[in-house]
PDB file of C-alpha atoms in Angstrom:
ATOM      1  CA  UNK A1423       8.473   4.457  14.737  1.00 67.00           C
ATOM      2  CA  UNK A1424       9.757   3.528  11.332  1.00 73.00           C
ATOM      3  CA  UNK A1425       9.780   5.854   8.363  1.00 85.00           C
ATOM      4  CA  UNK A1426      10.607   5.678   4.680  1.00 91.00           C
ATOM      5  CA  UNK A1427      12.121   8.303   2.405  1.00 94.00           C
ATOM      6  CA  UNK A1428      12.107   8.176  -1.356  1.00 95.00           C
ATOM      7  CA  UNK A1429      14.278  11.133  -2.342  1.00 95.00           C
ATOM      8  CA  UNK A1430      13.266  11.210  -6.003  1.00 94.00           C
ATOM      9  CA  UNK A1431       9.728  12.317  -6.741  1.00 93.00           C
ATOM     10  CA  UNK A1432      10.026  11.816 -10.485  1.00 95.00           C
ATOM     11  CA  UNK A1433      12.600  10.024 -12.639  1.00 97.00           C
ATOM     12  CA  UNK A1434      12.792   9.835 -16.412  1.00 97.00           C
ATOM     13  CA  UNK A1435      14.861   7.207 -18.174  1.00 97.00           C
ATOM     14  CA  UNK A1436      15.146   6.071 -21.753  1.00 97.00           C
ATOM     15  CA  UNK A1437      13.846   2.690 -22.752  1.00 97.00           C
ATOM     16  CA  UNK A1438      16.652   0.159 -22.470  1.00 97.00           C
ATOM     17  CA  UNK A1439      18.584   2.195 -19.929  1.00 97.00           C
ATOM     18  CA  UNK A1440      19.289   1.007 -16.431  1.00 97.00           C
ATOM     19  CA  UNK A1441      17.221   2.180 -13.486  1.00 97.00           C
ATOM     20  CA  UNK A1442      17.852   2.724  -9.803  1.00 97.00           C
ATOM     21  CA  UNK A1443      15.170   4.033  -7.445  1.00 98.00           C
ATOM     22  CA  UNK A1444      16.337   5.096  -4.031  1.00 98.00           C
ATOM     23  CA  UNK A1445      14.795   4.224  -0.710  1.00 97.00           C
ATOM     24  CA  UNK A1446      16.062   5.037   2.761  1.00 96.00           C
ATOM     25  CA  UNK A1447      14.399   3.839   5.892  1.00 92.00           C
ATOM     26  CA  UNK A1448      14.568   4.492   9.587  1.00 89.00           C
ATOM     27  CA  UNK A1449      13.924   1.663  12.003  1.00 81.00           C
ATOM     28  CA  UNK A1450      15.471   0.365  15.204  1.00 71.00           C
ATOM     29  CA  UNK A1451      15.743  -3.250  14.179  1.00 72.00           C
ATOM     30  CA  UNK A1452      15.732  -5.103  10.886  1.00 71.00           C
ATOM     31  CA  UNK A1453      12.339  -4.511   9.365  1.00 81.00           C
ATOM     32  CA  UNK A1454      10.550  -6.040   6.477  1.00 89.00           C
ATOM     33  CA  UNK A1455      11.283  -4.005   3.356  1.00 93.00           C
ATOM     34  CA  UNK A1456       9.101  -3.904   0.281  1.00 94.00           C
ATOM     35  CA  UNK A1457       8.857  -2.429  -3.161  1.00 96.00           C
ATOM     36  CA  UNK A1458       5.433  -2.048  -4.744  1.00 95.00           C
ATOM     37  CA  UNK A1459       4.454  -0.774  -8.163  1.00 95.00           C
ATOM     38  CA  UNK A1460       1.238   1.065  -8.956  1.00 92.00           C
ATOM     39  CA  UNK A1461       0.037   1.619 -12.490  1.00 89.00           C
ATOM     40  CA  UNK A1462      -2.379   4.509 -13.096  1.00 83.00           C
ATOM     41  CA  UNK A1463      -5.791   3.827 -11.611  1.00 79.00           C
ATOM     42  CA  UNK A1464      -4.690   0.477 -10.230  1.00 81.00           C
ATOM     43  CA  UNK A1465      -3.841  -1.034  -6.884  1.00 84.00           C
ATOM     44  CA  UNK A1466      -0.383  -1.906  -5.670  1.00 89.00           C
ATOM     45  CA  UNK A1467       1.488  -4.949  -6.860  1.00 92.00           C
ATOM     46  CA  UNK A1468       4.310  -6.394  -4.800  1.00 92.00           C
ATOM     47  CA  UNK A1469       7.592  -6.455  -6.702  1.00 95.00           C
ATOM     48  CA  UNK A1470       9.774  -7.916  -3.984  1.00 95.00           C
ATOM     49  CA  UNK A1471      10.349  -8.013  -0.253  1.00 93.00           C
ATOM     50  CA  UNK A1472      13.219  -8.557   2.161  1.00 93.00           C
ATOM     51  CA  UNK A1473      13.459  -9.611   5.760  1.00 87.00           C
ATOM     52  CA  UNK A1474      16.547 -11.695   6.185  1.00 85.00           C
ATOM     53  CA  UNK A1475      19.069 -13.744   4.273  1.00 87.00           C
ATOM     54  CA  UNK A1476      20.737 -12.717   1.053  1.00 90.00           C
ATOM     55  CA  UNK A1477      20.765  -8.944   0.884  1.00 92.00           C
ATOM     56  CA  UNK A1478      20.208  -8.962  -2.874  1.00 96.00           C
ATOM     57  CA  UNK A1479      16.585  -9.792  -3.531  1.00 96.00           C
ATOM     58  CA  UNK A1480      15.153 -10.769  -6.877  1.00 96.00           C
ATOM     59  CA  UNK A1481      11.629  -9.791  -7.723  1.00 96.00           C
ATOM     60  CA  UNK A1482       9.153 -10.002 -10.528  1.00 95.00           C
ATOM     61  CA  UNK A1483       9.443  -8.241 -13.880  1.00 94.00           C
ATOM     62  CA  UNK A1484      13.233  -8.304 -13.774  1.00 96.00           C
ATOM     63  CA  UNK A1485      13.575  -6.059 -10.733  1.00 97.00           C
ATOM     64  CA  UNK A1486      16.002  -6.532  -7.889  1.00 97.00           C
ATOM     65  CA  UNK A1487      16.778  -4.639  -4.705  1.00 98.00           C
ATOM     66  CA  UNK A1488      19.732  -4.586  -2.379  1.00 96.00           C
ATOM     67  CA  UNK A1489      19.504  -4.155   1.360  1.00 94.00           C
ATOM     68  CA  UNK A1490      22.407  -2.169   2.790  1.00 93.00           C
ATOM     69  CA  UNK A1491      22.202  -2.004   6.547  1.00 90.00           C
ATOM     70  CA  UNK A1492      25.099   0.448   6.870  1.00 91.00           C
ATOM     71  CA  UNK A1493      23.294   2.937   4.635  1.00 93.00           C
ATOM     72  CA  UNK A1494      19.752   2.106   5.774  1.00 92.00           C
ATOM     73  CA  UNK A1495      18.879   1.742   2.125  1.00 95.00           C
ATOM     74  CA  UNK A1496      16.883  -0.621  -0.027  1.00 96.00           C
ATOM     75  CA  UNK A1497      17.318   0.622  -3.580  1.00 98.00           C
ATOM     76  CA  UNK A1498      15.421  -0.892  -6.478  1.00 98.00           C
ATOM     77  CA  UNK A1499      17.230  -1.643  -9.714  1.00 98.00           C
ATOM     78  CA  UNK A1500      16.524  -2.915 -13.177  1.00 98.00           C
ATOM     79  CA  UNK A1501      19.239  -3.362 -15.817  1.00 97.00           C
ATOM     80  CA  UNK A1502      17.086  -2.474 -18.813  1.00 97.00           C
ATOM     81  CA  UNK A1503      13.827  -0.551 -18.522  1.00 97.00           C
ATOM     82  CA  UNK A1504      10.823  -1.291 -20.726  1.00 96.00           C
ATOM     83  CA  UNK A1505       8.134   1.202 -21.654  1.00 95.00           C
ATOM     84  CA  UNK A1506       5.648  -0.856 -19.642  1.00 94.00           C
ATOM     85  CA  UNK A1507       7.632  -0.129 -16.471  1.00 96.00           C
ATOM     86  CA  UNK A1508       6.302   3.425 -16.419  1.00 96.00           C
ATOM     87  CA  UNK A1509       4.387   3.627 -13.156  1.00 96.00           C
ATOM     88  CA  UNK A1510       4.606   4.831  -9.566  1.00 94.00           C
ATOM     89  CA  UNK A1511       6.954   2.907  -7.295  1.00 96.00           C
ATOM     90  CA  UNK A1512       6.561   2.761  -3.541  1.00 95.00           C
ATOM     91  CA  UNK A1513       9.056   1.589  -0.982  1.00 95.00           C
ATOM     92  CA  UNK A1514       7.624   0.394   2.318  1.00 92.00           C
ATOM     93  CA  UNK A1515       8.942  -0.706   5.674  1.00 90.00           C
ATOM     94  CA  UNK A1516       7.014  -2.829   8.094  1.00 86.00           C
ATOM     95  CA  UNK A1517       6.995  -4.549  11.426  1.00 77.00           C
ATOM     96  CA  UNK A1518       4.260  -7.032  12.154  1.00 73.00           C
ATOM     97  CA  UNK A1519       3.235  -8.387  15.474  1.00 68.00           C
ATOM     98  CA  UNK A1520       0.140  -7.220  17.204  1.00 64.00           C
ATOM     99  CA  UNK A1521      -0.042  -4.105  15.120  1.00 71.00           C
ATOM    100  CA  UNK A1522       0.346  -3.410  11.449  1.00 75.00           C
ATOM    101  CA  UNK A1523       3.264  -0.983  11.312  1.00 76.00           C
ATOM    102  CA  UNK A1524       3.474  -0.664   7.560  1.00 83.00           C
ATOM    103  CA  UNK A1525       4.807   2.677   6.369  1.00 87.00           C
ATOM    104  CA  UNK A1526       5.017   3.732   2.768  1.00 90.00           C
ATOM    105  CA  UNK A1527       7.249   6.259   1.104  1.00 92.00           C
ATOM    106  CA  UNK A1528       5.720   9.052  -0.937  1.00 91.00           C
ATOM    107  CA  UNK A1529       6.544   7.259  -4.158  1.00 93.00           C
ATOM    108  CA  UNK A1530       8.710   7.807  -7.220  1.00 96.00           C
ATOM    109  CA  UNK A1531       7.019   8.326 -10.544  1.00 95.00           C
ATOM    110  CA  UNK A1532       8.914   6.689 -13.395  1.00 97.00           C
ATOM    111  CA  UNK A1533       8.587   7.983 -16.930  1.00 97.00           C
ATOM    112  CA  UNK A1534      10.128   5.977 -19.749  1.00 97.00           C
ATOM    113  CA  UNK A1535      11.189   7.785 -22.900  1.00 95.00           C
ATOM    114  CA  UNK A1536      11.110   5.911 -26.196  1.00 91.00           C
TER     115      UNK A1536
ATOM    116  CA  UNK B 818      -8.522 -17.493  -7.743  1.00 53.00           C
ATOM    117  CA  UNK B 819      -9.871 -13.984  -7.442  1.00 71.00           C
ATOM    118  CA  UNK B 820      -7.729 -11.321  -5.861  1.00 89.00           C
ATOM    119  CA  UNK B 821      -8.807  -8.679  -3.395  1.00 94.00           C
ATOM    120  CA  UNK B 822     -11.998  -7.059  -4.609  1.00 95.00           C
ATOM    121  CA  UNK B 823     -13.178  -3.589  -3.784  1.00 96.00           C
ATOM    122  CA  UNK B 824     -16.345  -1.828  -4.706  1.00 96.00           C
ATOM    123  CA  UNK B 825     -17.340   0.576  -5.827  1.00 96.00           C
ATOM    124  CA  UNK B 826     -14.279   1.539  -7.835  1.00 95.00           C
ATOM    125  CA  UNK B 827     -15.422   5.154  -7.925  1.00 96.00           C
ATOM    126  CA  UNK B 828     -17.729   6.905  -5.503  1.00 97.00           C
ATOM    127  CA  UNK B 829     -18.981  10.457  -5.609  1.00 97.00           C
ATOM    128  CA  UNK B 830     -20.585  11.996  -2.544  1.00 97.00           C
ATOM    129  CA  UNK B 831     -21.690  15.467  -1.537  1.00 97.00           C
ATOM    130  CA  UNK B 832     -20.458  16.987   1.676  1.00 97.00           C
ATOM    131  CA  UNK B 833     -22.375  15.607   4.643  1.00 97.00           C
ATOM    132  CA  UNK B 834     -23.317  12.309   3.020  1.00 98.00           C
ATOM    133  CA  UNK B 835     -22.087   8.895   4.054  1.00 98.00           C
ATOM    134  CA  UNK B 836     -19.607   6.798   2.099  1.00 98.00           C
ATOM    135  CA  UNK B 837     -19.444   3.023   2.376  1.00 98.00           C
ATOM    136  CA  UNK B 838     -16.501   1.225   0.878  1.00 98.00           C
ATOM    137  CA  UNK B 839     -16.447  -2.557   0.615  1.00 98.00           C
ATOM    138  CA  UNK B 840     -13.569  -4.981   0.496  1.00 97.00           C
ATOM    139  CA  UNK B 841     -13.648  -8.714  -0.104  1.00 97.00           C
ATOM    140  CA  UNK B 842     -10.321 -10.318   0.806  1.00 95.00           C
ATOM    141  CA  UNK B 843      -8.644 -13.049  -1.119  1.00 93.00           C
ATOM    142  CA  UNK B 844      -9.959 -16.520  -0.489  1.00 90.00           C
ATOM    143  CA  UNK B 845      -8.437 -17.947   2.647  1.00 87.00           C
ATOM    144  CA  UNK B 846      -7.280 -14.584   3.985  1.00 90.00           C
ATOM    145  CA  UNK B 847      -8.534 -13.615   7.411  1.00 88.00           C
ATOM    146  CA  UNK B 848      -6.737 -10.279   7.838  1.00 91.00           C
ATOM    147  CA  UNK B 849      -7.839  -7.054   6.193  1.00 94.00           C
ATOM    148  CA  UNK B 850      -6.062  -3.703   6.131  1.00 94.00           C
ATOM    149  CA  UNK B 851      -7.321  -0.335   4.962  1.00 96.00           C
ATOM    150  CA  UNK B 852      -5.047   2.378   3.634  1.00 95.00           C
ATOM    151  CA  UNK B 853      -5.706   5.877   2.324  1.00 96.00           C
ATOM    152  CA  UNK B 854      -3.771   7.518  -0.479  1.00 92.00           C
ATOM    153  CA  UNK B 855      -4.023  11.262  -0.844  1.00 87.00           C
ATOM    154  CA  UNK B 856      -2.981  12.875  -4.140  1.00 79.00           C
ATOM    155  CA  UNK B 857       0.792  12.905  -4.613  1.00 74.00           C
ATOM    156  CA  UNK B 858       1.320  10.952  -1.401  1.00 78.00           C
ATOM    157  CA  UNK B 859       2.046   7.413  -0.413  1.00 81.00           C
ATOM    158  CA  UNK B 860      -0.342   5.156   1.365  1.00 88.00           C
ATOM    159  CA  UNK B 861      -1.196   5.800   4.980  1.00 92.00           C
ATOM    160  CA  UNK B 862      -2.302   2.906   7.145  1.00 92.00           C
ATOM    161  CA  UNK B 863      -5.740   3.303   8.688  1.00 94.00           C
ATOM    162  CA  UNK B 864      -6.960   0.107  10.299  1.00 94.00           C
ATOM    163  CA  UNK B 865      -6.225  -3.593  10.591  1.00 92.00           C
ATOM    164  CA  UNK B 866      -9.033  -6.086  11.162  1.00 93.00           C
ATOM    165  CA  UNK B 867      -9.577  -9.766  11.599  1.00 91.00           C
ATOM    166  CA  UNK B 868     -12.983 -11.361  11.434  1.00 89.00           C
ATOM    167  CA  UNK B 869     -15.204  -9.544  13.951  1.00 90.00           C
ATOM    168  CA  UNK B 870     -12.218  -7.832  15.578  1.00 92.00           C
ATOM    169  CA  UNK B 871     -10.378  -4.573  15.155  1.00 93.00           C
ATOM    170  CA  UNK B 872      -6.736  -5.320  15.854  1.00 90.00           C
ATOM    171  CA  UNK B 873      -5.080  -1.970  15.172  1.00 90.00           C
ATOM    172  CA  UNK B 874      -6.889   1.274  14.426  1.00 92.00           C
ATOM    173  CA  UNK B 875      -4.016   3.597  15.164  1.00 89.00           C
ATOM    174  CA  UNK B 876      -4.295   5.249  11.758  1.00 91.00           C
ATOM    175  CA  UNK B 877      -8.030   5.915  11.827  1.00 94.00           C
ATOM    176  CA  UNK B 878      -9.285   9.454  12.297  1.00 94.00           C
ATOM    177  CA  UNK B 879     -11.015   9.688  15.656  1.00 91.00           C
ATOM    178  CA  UNK B 880     -14.302  10.927  14.275  1.00 95.00           C
ATOM    179  CA  UNK B 881     -16.576  10.001  11.373  1.00 97.00           C
ATOM    180  CA  UNK B 882     -14.553   6.938  10.318  1.00 97.00           C
ATOM    181  CA  UNK B 883     -15.334   3.360  11.285  1.00 97.00           C
ATOM    182  CA  UNK B 884     -14.521  -0.083   9.975  1.00 97.00           C
ATOM    183  CA  UNK B 885     -15.851  -3.564  10.430  1.00 96.00           C
ATOM    184  CA  UNK B 886     -15.121  -7.050   9.177  1.00 96.00           C
ATOM    185  CA  UNK B 887     -18.136  -9.196  10.030  1.00 93.00           C
ATOM    186  CA  UNK B 888     -18.179 -12.944  10.282  1.00 90.00           C
ATOM    187  CA  UNK B 889     -19.939 -13.103   6.955  1.00 90.00           C
ATOM    188  CA  UNK B 890     -19.493 -10.690   4.080  1.00 92.00           C
ATOM    189  CA  UNK B 891     -16.982  -8.055   3.110  1.00 95.00           C
ATOM    190  CA  UNK B 892     -15.117  -5.602   5.257  1.00 97.00           C
ATOM    191  CA  UNK B 893     -16.722  -2.157   5.295  1.00 98.00           C
ATOM    192  CA  UNK B 894     -15.008   1.196   5.716  1.00 98.00           C
ATOM    193  CA  UNK B 895     -17.625   3.774   6.593  1.00 98.00           C
ATOM    194  CA  UNK B 896     -17.139   7.516   6.465  1.00 98.00           C
ATOM    195  CA  UNK B 897     -19.933   9.592   7.902  1.00 98.00           C
ATOM    196  CA  UNK B 898     -20.626  13.226   7.028  1.00 98.00           C
ATOM    197  CA  UNK B 899     -17.927  13.325   4.399  1.00 97.00           C
ATOM    198  CA  UNK B 900     -15.893  16.481   3.826  1.00 97.00           C
ATOM    199  CA  UNK B 901     -13.816  17.507   0.815  1.00 95.00           C
ATOM    200  CA  UNK B 902     -10.636  16.462   2.590  1.00 94.00           C
ATOM    201  CA  UNK B 903     -11.869  12.858   2.560  1.00 96.00           C
ATOM    202  CA  UNK B 904     -11.406  12.757  -1.208  1.00 96.00           C
ATOM    203  CA  UNK B 905      -8.743  10.134  -1.771  1.00 96.00           C
ATOM    204  CA  UNK B 906      -8.124   6.622  -2.977  1.00 94.00           C
ATOM    205  CA  UNK B 907      -8.875   4.011  -0.352  1.00 97.00           C
ATOM    206  CA  UNK B 908      -7.095   0.717  -0.701  1.00 95.00           C
ATOM    207  CA  UNK B 909      -7.832  -2.531   1.002  1.00 96.00           C
ATOM    208  CA  UNK B 910      -5.275  -5.298   1.426  1.00 94.00           C
ATOM    209  CA  UNK B 911      -5.580  -8.794   2.786  1.00 93.00           C
ATOM    210  CA  UNK B 912      -3.168 -11.370   4.118  1.00 90.00           C
ATOM    211  CA  UNK B 913      -3.258 -14.875   5.499  1.00 85.00           C
ATOM    212  CA  UNK B 914      -3.141 -15.003   9.282  1.00 75.00           C
ATOM    213  CA  UNK B 915       0.256 -16.657   9.196  1.00 71.00           C
ATOM    214  CA  UNK B 916       1.891 -13.966   7.087  1.00 72.00           C
ATOM    215  CA  UNK B 917       0.849 -10.435   7.896  1.00 73.00           C
ATOM    216  CA  UNK B 918       3.763  -9.128   5.870  1.00 76.00           C
ATOM    217  CA  UNK B 919       2.368 -10.580   2.664  1.00 82.00           C
ATOM    218  CA  UNK B 920      -0.377  -8.119   1.870  1.00 88.00           C
ATOM    219  CA  UNK B 921      -2.221  -8.239  -1.412  1.00 91.00           C
ATOM    220  CA  UNK B 922      -3.865  -5.020  -2.470  1.00 92.00           C
ATOM    221  CA  UNK B 923      -7.159  -4.418  -4.159  1.00 93.00           C
ATOM    222  CA  UNK B 924      -7.679  -1.920  -7.004  1.00 92.00           C
ATOM    223  CA  UNK B 925      -8.920   0.753  -4.649  1.00 94.00           C
ATOM    224  CA  UNK B 926     -12.004   2.939  -4.348  1.00 96.00           C
ATOM    225  CA  UNK B 927     -11.609   6.498  -5.485  1.00 95.00           C
ATOM    226  CA  UNK B 928     -13.793   8.747  -3.393  1.00 97.00           C
ATOM    227  CA  UNK B 929     -14.621  12.217  -4.601  1.00 97.00           C
ATOM    228  CA  UNK B 930     -16.462  14.568  -2.283  1.00 97.00           C
ATOM    229  CA  UNK B 931     -18.130  17.487  -4.018  1.00 95.00           C
TER     230      UNK B 931
END
């Protein structure tokens, strides 16, 4: 069964600084990989997803993620963080056929300093 | 084009009562998924339904929890005889039948059991 690890529970960055959120997954084949963002009291919004093709994926709000098969990683990056990016970020891995094998990481809480 | 709707947004129940959580998928979506988010944790998959069918309930607790997605009306997640450990945020997602990997999440129902 697949699993997802987000090693950083909480990250603080200054506004305008670059950001990288780590995600490592475990899965036998190439899964779907996702990054979601959750603002306080809200649902999850999909930032980007990857299944095949170019390993560098562009998402909404200026985010991108790179799939590295050799490292089983799918790290999320943003070159310049805005205060509005403060939220909880979840990496997820999924396989979809008969069942819904969608597994989420525990999340990384991002704080943005002015 | 309304997104996934969930109600109520907040629900307070005393131990032993029943909780009913409703989810209306996005227009044109025939697949519904329920997830539970415990404090400081990621989302855990509970159940996957199509109209009038439960496709995957591998994440559902064996007792007290049930889900349905009738031909008409919203999907219902029902928790009988609630206990304090049921306190969590319950999220519903929906997808078109052709793209299970593209799940759109609702704002969630926050259940508090006193």
